[in-house]
Short mmCIF file of C-alpha atoms and ligand atoms in Angstrom, two decimals:
data_model
loop_
_atom_site.label_atom_id
_atom_site.label_comp_id
_atom_site.label_asym_id
_atom_site.label_seq_id
_atom_site.Cartn_x
_atom_site.Cartn_y
_atom_site.Cartn_z
CA MET A 1 246.74 136.25 116.16
CA GLY A 2 245.39 135.30 119.61
CA LYS A 3 242.50 136.75 120.65
CA GLU A 4 243.98 135.88 124.42
CA LYS A 5 247.32 139.17 123.08
CA VAL A 6 244.18 141.68 123.32
CA LYS A 7 243.63 143.39 126.45
CA ASN A 8 240.18 144.74 127.81
CA GLN A 9 239.76 147.75 126.71
CA LEU A 10 238.53 151.25 125.48
CA LEU A 11 239.49 153.34 122.07
CA VAL A 12 237.85 156.86 121.86
CA ILE A 13 237.45 158.29 118.49
CA PHE A 14 237.80 162.19 117.96
CA GLY A 15 236.26 163.16 115.43
CA ALA A 16 233.87 160.84 115.41
CA SER A 17 231.55 162.16 113.33
CA GLY A 18 233.16 162.49 110.36
CA ASP A 19 233.99 160.79 107.00
CA LEU A 20 236.47 158.71 108.21
CA THR A 21 235.12 156.91 111.20
CA TYR A 22 231.44 156.25 109.25
CA ARG A 23 233.69 154.92 106.72
CA LYS A 24 236.62 152.75 107.76
CA LEU A 25 236.55 152.95 111.86
CA VAL A 26 233.85 151.46 113.38
CA PRO A 27 233.28 149.36 109.88
CA ALA A 28 236.83 147.99 110.56
CA LEU A 29 235.82 147.62 114.10
CA TYR A 30 232.48 145.80 113.12
CA ASP A 31 234.62 143.52 110.99
CA LEU A 32 236.68 142.90 113.99
CA TYR A 33 234.00 142.54 115.69
CA LYS A 34 232.42 139.32 113.71
CA GLN A 35 235.61 137.32 113.43
CA ASP A 36 236.00 137.30 117.58
CA ALA A 37 239.06 139.36 117.48
CA LEU A 38 237.29 142.13 119.78
CA PRO A 39 238.88 141.72 123.59
CA GLU A 40 236.11 140.23 125.98
CA ASN A 41 235.55 143.52 127.42
CA PHE A 42 236.04 146.65 125.50
CA ALA A 43 233.73 149.38 124.19
CA ILE A 44 234.28 152.76 121.65
CA LEU A 45 232.83 155.84 122.81
CA GLY A 46 232.72 158.61 119.63
CA VAL A 47 234.08 161.70 120.13
CA ALA A 48 233.04 165.15 118.89
CA ARG A 49 231.63 169.09 118.67
CA SER A 50 228.44 168.07 116.93
CA SER A 51 225.63 166.51 119.30
CA PHE A 52 224.24 163.39 118.40
CA THR A 53 222.93 161.03 121.49
CA ASP A 54 224.28 157.30 121.50
CA GLU A 55 220.83 156.21 119.55
CA SER A 56 221.92 158.47 116.70
CA PHE A 57 225.73 157.56 117.10
CA ARG A 58 224.65 154.26 116.60
CA GLU A 59 221.45 154.93 114.26
CA LYS A 60 224.72 156.18 111.80
CA MET A 61 227.00 153.97 112.76
CA GLU A 62 224.70 150.88 111.41
CA ASP A 63 224.39 152.81 108.48
CA GLY A 64 228.02 152.85 107.46
CA ILE A 65 228.68 149.49 108.29
CA ARG A 66 226.00 148.42 106.33
CA HIS A 67 227.15 150.01 103.06
CA PHE A 68 231.74 149.42 104.00
CA ALA A 69 231.87 146.68 106.14
CA SER A 70 233.60 144.01 104.21
CA LYS A 71 230.73 141.62 106.15
CA ARG A 72 228.17 144.15 105.67
CA GLU A 73 226.10 141.41 103.92
CA GLU A 74 226.27 138.50 106.33
CA ALA A 75 225.09 141.10 109.14
CA THR A 76 222.38 140.38 111.11
CA VAL A 77 220.60 142.36 112.79
CA GLU A 78 221.39 140.75 116.30
CA ASP A 79 224.65 140.62 115.14
CA ILE A 80 224.25 144.47 114.62
CA GLU A 81 222.97 144.91 118.31
CA ALA A 82 224.93 143.56 120.19
CA PHE A 83 228.47 145.42 118.06
CA ASN A 84 226.18 148.33 119.05
CA LYS A 85 225.92 147.97 122.29
CA LYS A 86 229.84 148.22 121.97
CA LEU A 87 229.22 152.30 120.69
CA PHE A 88 228.81 155.67 122.88
CA TYR A 89 228.66 159.30 122.92
CA LEU A 90 229.81 162.35 123.65
CA SER A 91 229.38 165.91 123.56
CA ILE A 92 232.22 167.91 124.18
CA ASN A 93 234.43 171.12 123.14
CA THR A 94 237.86 169.64 121.63
CA ASP A 95 239.82 172.40 121.64
CA GLU A 96 238.33 173.63 124.84
CA ALA A 97 240.66 172.04 127.94
CA GLY A 98 238.47 172.65 129.87
CA ASP A 99 235.73 169.94 128.71
CA TYR A 100 238.44 166.60 129.00
CA ALA A 101 237.59 166.71 133.12
CA ILE A 102 234.03 166.20 131.32
CA LEU A 103 235.43 163.60 128.95
CA LYS A 104 238.17 161.61 131.64
CA LYS A 105 234.84 161.12 134.65
CA LYS A 106 232.91 159.63 130.98
CA LEU A 107 236.15 157.38 130.63
CA ASP A 108 235.98 156.49 135.19
CA GLU A 109 232.36 156.26 134.72
CA LEU A 110 232.43 153.13 131.14
CA SER A 111 235.45 151.33 132.15
CA GLU A 112 233.86 151.40 135.72
CA GLU A 113 229.90 150.09 133.99
CA LEU A 114 231.58 147.91 131.22
CA ASN A 115 234.89 146.91 133.35
CA THR A 116 236.89 147.45 131.32
CA GLY A 117 240.01 148.81 132.83
CA LYS A 118 241.83 152.08 132.57
CA ASN A 119 243.35 150.83 129.15
CA TYR A 120 242.66 153.10 126.49
CA ILE A 121 244.17 154.68 123.10
CA PHE A 122 242.70 157.72 121.56
CA TYR A 123 242.15 157.68 117.72
CA LEU A 124 242.86 161.19 116.44
CA SER A 125 241.23 161.63 113.86
CA THR A 126 240.15 165.28 113.96
CA PRO A 127 241.36 168.24 111.90
CA PRO A 128 245.16 168.21 112.06
CA ALA A 129 244.79 171.61 114.11
CA LEU A 130 243.68 169.70 117.19
CA TYR A 131 246.70 167.76 116.82
CA PRO A 132 249.08 168.45 118.67
CA LEU A 133 246.01 170.45 121.43
CA VAL A 134 244.28 166.88 122.05
CA PRO A 135 246.88 165.05 123.31
CA LYS A 136 248.17 167.89 125.75
CA TYR A 137 244.61 168.80 127.05
CA LEU A 138 244.66 165.33 128.28
CA ALA A 139 248.25 164.61 129.56
CA GLU A 140 246.42 167.50 131.69
CA GLN A 141 244.15 164.86 132.30
CA GLY A 142 246.27 162.46 133.75
CA LEU A 143 244.72 159.88 130.08
CA ASN A 144 249.06 159.97 129.13
CA ASP A 145 249.32 158.39 132.46
CA GLU A 146 250.36 154.62 131.34
CA GLY A 147 250.57 153.33 135.76
CA ASP A 148 246.83 152.24 136.07
CA GLY A 149 246.66 150.85 132.16
CA PHE A 150 247.82 150.91 128.22
CA LYS A 151 248.04 155.07 126.81
CA ARG A 152 248.07 154.88 123.31
CA ILE A 153 247.40 157.64 120.72
CA ILE A 154 246.78 157.14 117.14
CA ILE A 155 247.71 159.83 114.73
CA GLU A 156 246.03 160.29 111.63
CA LYS A 157 247.86 161.45 108.42
CA PRO A 158 249.28 164.47 107.38
CA PHE A 159 251.31 164.72 110.29
CA GLY A 160 253.14 167.75 109.71
CA THR A 161 252.28 169.53 106.35
CA ASP A 162 256.43 169.79 105.51
CA LEU A 163 259.71 169.08 106.95
CA LYS A 164 259.32 171.85 110.62
CA SER A 165 255.95 172.06 111.28
CA ALA A 166 256.97 167.51 110.92
CA ILE A 167 259.35 168.37 113.72
CA ALA A 168 256.91 170.66 116.45
CA LEU A 169 254.08 168.36 116.45
CA ASN A 170 257.12 165.77 117.01
CA LYS A 171 258.30 168.12 120.04
CA SER A 172 254.89 168.69 121.19
CA LEU A 173 254.14 165.04 121.37
CA LEU A 174 256.89 163.73 123.76
CA GLU A 175 256.56 165.88 126.08
CA ASP A 176 253.57 164.44 127.72
CA TYR A 177 254.35 160.34 125.62
CA GLU A 178 256.70 157.54 125.32
CA GLU A 179 257.37 156.55 121.13
CA GLU A 180 255.96 154.31 122.12
CA GLN A 181 252.48 154.84 122.78
CA ILE A 182 252.14 157.28 119.60
CA TYR A 183 250.98 155.46 116.90
CA ARG A 184 251.44 157.60 113.37
CA ILE A 185 249.33 155.60 110.96
CA ASP A 186 250.20 155.55 107.32
CA HIS A 187 247.19 153.51 105.52
CA TYR A 188 248.95 151.83 102.71
CA LEU A 189 250.95 150.13 105.40
CA GLY A 190 247.65 148.26 106.67
CA LYS A 191 247.68 146.91 102.62
CA GLU A 192 248.18 142.91 103.17
CA THR A 193 250.03 143.02 99.96
CA VAL A 194 251.96 145.72 100.82
CA GLN A 195 253.22 143.49 104.46
CA ASN A 196 253.51 140.46 102.08
CA MET A 197 255.97 142.46 99.70
CA LEU A 198 258.11 141.17 102.98
CA VAL A 199 257.12 138.04 103.07
CA THR A 200 258.21 138.02 99.03
CA ARG A 201 262.14 138.93 99.65
CA PHE A 202 261.62 137.94 102.49
CA ALA A 203 260.19 134.35 103.21
CA ASN A 204 262.13 133.52 99.77
CA GLY A 205 265.55 132.14 98.95
CA ILE A 206 265.23 132.83 95.24
CA TYR A 207 265.04 136.56 94.74
CA GLU A 208 267.07 138.08 97.17
CA PRO A 209 270.10 137.53 95.25
CA LEU A 210 269.12 138.45 93.16
CA TRP A 211 267.24 142.05 95.05
CA ASN A 212 270.85 144.71 93.90
CA ARG A 213 273.07 146.59 91.50
CA ASN A 214 274.09 143.67 90.55
CA TYR A 215 271.16 141.91 88.53
CA ILE A 216 268.08 144.86 89.08
CA HIS A 217 268.54 147.83 86.42
CA HIS A 218 265.98 150.01 88.16
CA ILE A 219 262.66 149.89 89.74
CA GLU A 220 258.60 151.92 89.19
CA ILE A 221 256.62 152.68 92.11
CA THR A 222 253.11 153.47 91.03
CA ALA A 223 249.77 154.51 92.54
CA ALA A 224 247.38 155.79 89.88
CA GLU A 225 243.71 156.06 90.94
CA ASN A 226 240.86 157.45 88.65
CA ILE A 227 239.20 159.49 91.11
CA GLY A 228 239.82 162.87 91.23
CA VAL A 229 239.75 165.29 94.40
CA GLU A 230 236.24 165.01 94.86
CA ASN A 231 234.64 166.86 98.06
CA ARG A 232 238.19 167.34 99.43
CA GLY A 233 239.06 170.22 97.48
CA SER A 234 240.17 173.18 100.30
CA TYR A 235 242.82 170.21 102.65
CA TYR A 236 243.94 169.12 98.55
CA ASP A 237 244.75 172.59 97.32
CA ASN A 238 246.65 173.29 99.99
CA SER A 239 248.12 169.70 100.91
CA GLY A 240 248.93 168.48 96.81
CA ALA A 241 250.49 165.52 95.52
CA MET A 242 254.38 165.14 96.61
CA ARG A 243 252.54 165.60 100.55
CA ASP A 244 249.63 163.72 100.30
CA MET A 245 250.87 161.23 98.80
CA VAL A 246 254.43 161.18 97.27
CA GLN A 247 255.86 162.15 101.08
CA ASN A 248 253.76 159.20 102.66
CA HIS A 249 252.60 156.38 101.57
CA LEU A 250 255.81 156.34 98.27
CA LEU A 251 258.28 156.82 99.63
CA GLN A 252 256.93 153.96 102.22
CA LEU A 253 256.49 151.53 99.37
CA LEU A 254 260.21 152.32 98.46
CA ALA A 255 261.78 151.20 102.45
CA LEU A 256 260.29 148.04 102.07
CA VAL A 257 261.16 147.07 98.78
CA ALA A 258 264.80 148.53 99.51
CA MET A 259 265.42 147.31 102.85
CA GLU A 260 267.62 144.87 104.03
CA PRO A 261 266.96 142.40 106.19
CA PRO A 262 265.85 143.27 109.23
CA MET A 263 266.80 141.36 111.91
CA ALA A 264 263.67 140.16 112.56
CA ILE A 265 260.17 140.62 111.39
CA ASP A 266 259.78 142.74 114.85
CA ALA A 267 259.14 146.96 115.19
CA ASP A 268 262.78 147.87 116.21
CA ALA A 269 264.57 145.83 113.09
CA ILE A 270 262.18 147.04 110.34
CA ARG A 271 261.59 150.15 111.70
CA ASN A 272 265.88 150.39 111.46
CA GLU A 273 265.89 149.32 108.41
CA LYS A 274 263.31 151.16 106.67
CA MET A 275 264.74 154.76 108.51
CA LYS A 276 268.56 153.35 106.54
CA VAL A 277 266.44 153.63 103.85
CA PHE A 278 265.69 157.25 104.01
CA GLN A 279 269.11 158.48 104.94
CA ALA A 280 270.82 156.79 102.54
CA LEU A 281 268.32 158.61 99.88
CA ARG A 282 270.77 160.76 97.51
CA PRO A 283 269.87 164.39 98.27
CA LEU A 284 268.30 166.30 95.45
CA THR A 285 270.58 168.97 93.77
CA GLN A 286 269.93 171.65 92.54
CA ASP A 287 269.37 169.76 88.66
CA ASP A 288 267.59 167.66 90.03
CA LEU A 289 264.85 169.34 90.50
CA LYS A 290 264.79 171.09 87.77
CA VAL A 291 265.13 167.24 85.34
CA ASN A 292 263.69 164.48 87.32
CA ILE A 293 260.88 165.76 89.89
CA ILE A 294 258.06 165.98 87.00
CA ARG A 295 254.07 167.98 87.90
CA GLY A 296 251.31 168.14 86.59
CA GLN A 297 247.49 169.10 87.75
CA TYR A 298 244.64 167.07 85.28
CA THR A 299 242.40 168.77 83.06
CA GLU A 300 238.76 169.07 81.64
CA ALA A 301 238.42 165.64 79.40
CA HIS A 302 235.61 163.40 78.59
CA VAL A 303 235.68 160.21 79.68
CA ARG A 304 233.82 157.25 78.90
CA GLY A 305 231.22 159.78 77.29
CA LYS A 306 231.42 162.30 80.32
CA LEU A 307 232.77 165.47 80.78
CA LEU A 308 234.97 165.79 84.18
CA PRO A 309 235.81 169.52 85.01
CA ALA A 310 240.05 169.94 85.31
CA TYR A 311 240.90 170.75 88.35
CA ARG A 312 240.40 174.45 88.67
CA ASP A 313 237.17 173.62 88.88
CA GLU A 314 236.19 172.14 91.94
CA LYS A 315 235.66 172.61 94.32
CA GLY A 316 237.16 174.13 96.44
CA VAL A 317 240.18 174.49 94.53
CA ASP A 318 241.27 178.10 93.28
CA ALA A 319 240.66 179.30 90.30
CA ASN A 320 244.87 179.44 89.52
CA SER A 321 245.86 177.30 91.87
CA ARG A 322 249.81 176.05 90.88
CA THR A 323 249.54 172.90 93.08
CA GLU A 324 250.11 168.79 91.54
CA THR A 325 247.57 166.22 91.28
CA TYR A 326 250.99 164.31 89.46
CA VAL A 327 253.96 163.35 89.77
CA ALA A 328 256.68 161.22 89.07
CA MET A 329 260.39 161.45 89.58
CA LYS A 330 263.88 160.09 90.04
CA VAL A 331 265.69 159.42 92.93
CA PHE A 332 268.44 156.78 94.07
CA ILE A 333 269.67 154.90 97.22
CA ASP A 334 272.60 155.66 97.57
CA ASN A 335 274.17 152.55 99.77
CA TRP A 336 275.31 148.88 98.41
CA ARG A 337 272.78 147.39 97.77
CA TRP A 338 270.86 149.71 94.90
CA ALA A 339 274.02 152.32 94.42
CA GLY A 340 273.52 153.67 90.33
CA VAL A 341 269.84 152.28 90.19
CA PRO A 342 267.33 154.66 89.46
CA PHE A 343 264.67 153.99 91.41
CA TYR A 344 260.93 155.55 90.08
CA ILE A 345 257.92 156.70 91.62
CA ARG A 346 255.42 158.23 90.30
CA THR A 347 251.10 159.31 91.24
CA GLY A 348 247.69 161.23 89.56
CA LYS A 349 244.48 160.74 90.55
CA ARG A 350 242.27 161.19 87.11
CA LEU A 351 245.05 158.91 85.42
CA PRO A 352 243.47 155.71 82.93
CA ILE A 353 242.80 153.55 86.76
CA ARG A 354 243.56 153.09 90.43
CA ALA A 355 246.39 150.66 90.50
CA SER A 356 248.64 150.81 92.73
CA GLU A 357 252.20 148.24 92.24
CA VAL A 358 255.71 147.83 92.11
CA VAL A 359 257.59 146.49 89.38
CA ILE A 360 261.07 145.59 89.88
CA HIS A 361 262.99 145.96 86.60
CA PHE A 362 266.68 142.50 86.05
CA ARG A 363 268.95 143.56 83.57
CA PRO A 364 268.21 142.18 80.18
CA THR A 365 270.59 138.35 79.47
CA PRO A 366 273.92 140.00 79.09
CA GLN A 367 274.03 138.54 74.91
CA SER A 368 270.87 138.14 73.18
CA LEU A 369 270.29 135.13 72.23
CA PHE A 370 267.79 135.64 70.81
CA ILE A 371 266.83 138.84 69.46
CA ASP A 372 265.97 137.87 65.98
CA ASN A 373 262.20 138.02 66.26
CA ASP A 374 260.24 140.92 66.51
CA GLU A 375 258.35 139.61 69.47
CA PHE A 376 261.54 139.67 71.85
CA ARG A 377 263.44 142.71 72.58
CA ASN A 378 265.02 141.13 75.33
CA ASP A 379 265.09 143.93 77.70
CA GLY A 380 265.04 142.36 81.16
CA ASN A 381 261.96 140.37 83.47
CA ARG A 382 260.28 142.19 85.30
CA LEU A 383 258.78 141.56 88.29
CA ILE A 384 255.07 143.07 89.51
CA LEU A 385 254.58 142.80 93.03
CA ARG A 386 250.68 144.54 92.44
CA ILE A 387 249.13 145.97 95.77
CA GLN A 388 245.69 147.10 94.54
CA PRO A 389 243.24 146.34 92.84
CA ASP A 390 243.66 142.15 91.41
CA GLU A 391 246.72 141.92 94.44
CA GLY A 392 248.49 139.69 93.20
CA ILE A 393 251.71 139.30 91.62
CA LEU A 394 253.09 138.57 87.89
CA LEU A 395 256.84 137.36 86.41
CA LYS A 396 257.08 138.15 83.09
CA THR A 397 259.77 135.46 82.13
CA GLY A 398 260.62 134.49 78.17
CA MET A 399 259.73 131.00 76.45
CA LYS A 400 260.04 129.60 73.49
CA VAL A 401 257.07 129.66 70.73
CA PRO A 402 256.96 126.25 69.98
CA GLY A 403 258.37 125.12 67.03
CA ARG A 404 261.29 125.04 64.58
CA GLY A 405 263.62 127.46 65.70
CA TYR A 406 263.74 129.33 68.76
CA GLN A 407 261.15 132.04 68.88
CA VAL A 408 260.60 133.51 72.03
CA LYS A 409 258.09 135.83 73.68
CA GLU A 410 257.27 136.74 76.46
CA VAL A 411 254.49 134.79 78.59
CA ASN A 412 253.52 135.13 82.18
CA MET A 413 253.47 133.93 85.70
CA ASP A 414 251.60 134.92 87.62
CA PHE A 415 249.25 134.69 91.66
CA HIS A 416 246.50 136.73 91.97
CA TYR A 417 244.97 136.26 95.82
CA ASN A 418 241.64 135.86 94.74
CA GLN A 419 242.21 132.46 93.26
CA LEU A 420 243.27 131.55 97.70
CA HIS A 421 239.72 129.73 98.09
CA ASN A 422 237.96 130.98 101.00
CA THR A 423 240.79 133.63 102.32
CA TYR A 424 239.46 136.89 103.14
CA LEU A 425 241.64 139.56 102.86
CA PRO A 426 241.07 141.93 105.38
CA GLU A 427 241.32 146.12 104.96
CA ALA A 428 244.07 147.76 106.56
CA TYR A 429 242.85 149.71 108.80
CA GLU A 430 241.23 146.25 110.81
CA ARG A 431 244.54 145.50 110.19
CA LEU A 432 246.26 148.30 111.73
CA LEU A 433 243.99 149.01 115.10
CA LEU A 434 243.90 145.44 115.99
CA ASP A 435 247.92 146.22 115.88
CA CYS A 436 247.67 149.33 118.66
CA MET A 437 244.85 147.40 121.05
CA ILE A 438 247.94 144.52 121.00
CA GLY A 439 251.17 147.10 121.10
CA ASP A 440 252.83 146.08 117.54
CA GLN A 441 253.86 149.52 116.23
CA THR A 442 255.45 147.94 112.98
CA LEU A 443 253.13 149.21 110.48
CA TYR A 444 253.18 152.59 112.25
CA ILE A 445 255.93 155.62 111.12
CA ARG A 446 258.26 156.24 114.17
CA GLY A 447 259.06 159.47 114.40
CA ASP A 448 262.58 159.71 114.09
CA ALA A 449 261.45 158.32 110.07
CA LEU A 450 258.73 160.09 109.45
CA GLU A 451 260.66 163.75 109.92
CA GLN A 452 263.17 161.98 107.75
CA ALA A 453 260.63 161.04 104.75
CA TRP A 454 259.79 165.02 105.64
CA LYS A 455 263.47 165.78 104.93
CA PHE A 456 263.43 164.74 101.18
CA VAL A 457 261.01 166.57 100.04
CA GLN A 458 261.14 169.29 101.73
CA PRO A 459 263.45 170.23 99.17
CA ILE A 460 260.84 169.71 96.98
CA LEU A 461 258.31 171.98 98.11
CA ASP A 462 260.65 174.69 99.05
CA TYR A 463 261.98 174.91 95.45
CA TRP A 464 258.55 175.12 93.62
CA GLY A 465 257.38 177.86 96.62
CA GLU A 466 260.34 179.81 95.32
CA ASN A 467 260.29 179.92 91.64
CA GLU A 468 256.75 180.14 89.94
CA ASP A 469 258.08 179.28 86.90
CA VAL A 470 258.97 175.42 87.50
CA PRO A 471 256.54 173.77 84.94
CA LEU A 472 253.42 171.88 86.09
CA TYR A 473 252.01 170.19 82.58
CA GLY A 474 248.39 170.03 81.82
CA TYR A 475 246.84 166.70 81.35
CA PRO A 476 243.63 165.46 80.56
CA SER A 477 242.13 163.68 82.68
CA GLY A 478 241.73 159.87 82.19
CA SER A 479 245.82 160.46 80.09
CA TRP A 480 248.26 158.95 82.09
CA GLY A 481 250.20 162.24 82.85
CA PRO A 482 251.64 164.86 81.43
CA SER A 483 253.89 162.53 78.55
CA VAL A 484 257.64 163.92 79.37
CA ALA A 485 257.29 162.28 81.99
CA ASP A 486 258.10 158.77 79.87
CA ASP A 487 260.77 160.76 79.49
CA LEU A 488 262.17 160.44 83.54
CA ILE A 489 263.15 156.36 82.02
CA GLU A 490 266.49 156.43 81.53
CA GLY A 491 267.30 153.55 77.52
CA ALA A 492 266.03 154.54 74.08
CA ALA A 493 262.45 151.80 74.64
CA MET A 494 261.99 151.91 78.26
CA THR A 495 259.24 153.51 79.24
CA TRP A 496 256.78 153.08 82.71
CA ARG A 497 254.79 150.23 82.16
CA TYR A 498 250.59 151.14 82.30
CA PRO A 499 248.84 148.35 84.33
CA CYS A 500 245.46 147.54 84.07
CA LYS A 501 242.56 146.48 85.84
CA ASN A 502 243.64 143.09 85.88
CA LEU A 503 247.15 142.81 86.68
CA SER A 504 248.00 139.86 83.93
CA ASP A 505 246.15 141.10 81.16
CA ASP A 506 248.60 143.32 79.13
CA GLY A 507 249.98 142.83 76.18
CA ILE A 508 246.68 141.19 75.65
CA TYR A 509 244.37 142.96 76.68
CA CYS A 510 243.87 145.89 78.80
CA GLU A 511 240.22 146.27 80.36
CA LEU A 512 239.65 150.17 81.98
C1 BG6 B 601 245.08 158.83 101.49
C2 BG6 B 601 245.17 160.29 100.70
O1 BG6 B 601 245.42 159.00 102.11
O2 BG6 B 601 245.05 157.82 100.44
C3 BG6 B 601 244.62 160.69 99.45
O3 BG6 B 601 244.72 161.37 101.13
C4 BG6 B 601 243.99 160.00 97.99
O4 BG6 B 601 244.29 160.96 98.47
C5 BG6 B 601 244.18 157.25 99.82
O5 BG6 B 601 242.99 158.65 97.57
C6 BG6 B 601 244.25 156.57 98.45
O6 BG6 B 601 244.17 155.48 98.45
P1 BG6 B 601 244.29 153.68 98.64
O7 BG6 B 601 243.64 153.21 99.72
O8 BG6 B 601 242.90 154.44 97.82
O9 BG6 B 601 245.58 153.54 97.68
#
């Protein structure tokens, strides 16, 4: 990524007093600074209602860098001082249209003083109620006009809470901005291992010929978390796992696994192919809604000697809440490549470990020549694309056990990113922020695809909303979720892969 491509610019963060700025955005910007990836003239203006001075904002951000930046350990006082000089703060009422004249004036002054030009990125890390308002108020000040420099908006999730609100938000943004100015973030796309899915598929001649219904039996996509809702109970209770994880992160992973090869690695080509996957998702029938979507909620349990509270006892959560903290579902993609291949998707909080991965289950060999032994079931090779932690790839393959006869054993062929010495794995926000600075939308969600993903999920939300008696299964914290989820997977011996913390340790021992 050549530095010359990044123009001088100013980044404005709305919601600058919040957690995301402190934990993720500013530490990521610091890491970019340390890699000399920021443009020559660059500044960050934090904007929020809270009253900070430049000084007190810098102090808070320094604390964030010291705790959360990847390059925190090597951060010298001089480094931080030099970076701090790029940080500024402005307190305004972000829901007051009139206050945006103050912002405009501040931006004029800063860009003049620091010679950043009139290239602005506006990052909305605010409560979602402000998503339509801030861009509108900016536009009223002419801050959407690209005549004197680019103007881009980054919007955090949740982009809408349902199909209707997502359409309305897109419509409102497009009144003042071009699609090319709108960057809808999904931080999963910033993960190095998620991008590697494209490379695995399209830089290797050996996988792609097998990547279809003729050779693949089914595909699993799991995003397991061991944390609960933490201090986000009041947000989460109005959201649930379907909105929080499936509509965005998991459907994005699905699109990357299932898409056709793009004509080029660029924003249009890749996003066109992803869109086609969303369009081909088979709409869920009443029967599918009843049988193929399972939801659960964590209950109180002792985990490693600690009593973890039930979801309903978490701060900010309704004591009778029926919000799902776990979802498992079976879906199909109706196109030539995937006809008849089930995709099993699963996510949950308070599961035994944090692990996200995609598992490709290849079909078994047509004849089971070596079935005659206990260790080998001939239920097909598996390719595991591990997104986190212990990022890597694992291929499960049958090998002959040395000695008499033909004893076969399943062994692992694996690659772990940590085997790449001296290679730095950037954080998702680093990659995404830099892409926006360069003007590359490839890893951001296009408006039409976002609506299409909502279109798929909406009937599930409606079904749950309209039918109070749809089961919500309790599962003890620290377990793998409701056991009924196992019944989703067809085939007598088939079940989910239960991943371990270490990618290749399954079947041997599991360190949780
Ligand atoms: C966020 C969700 O988008 O993703 C959180 O709102 C979730 O609930 C998080 O914990 C998971 O992200 P990661 O990068 O830790 O897998």
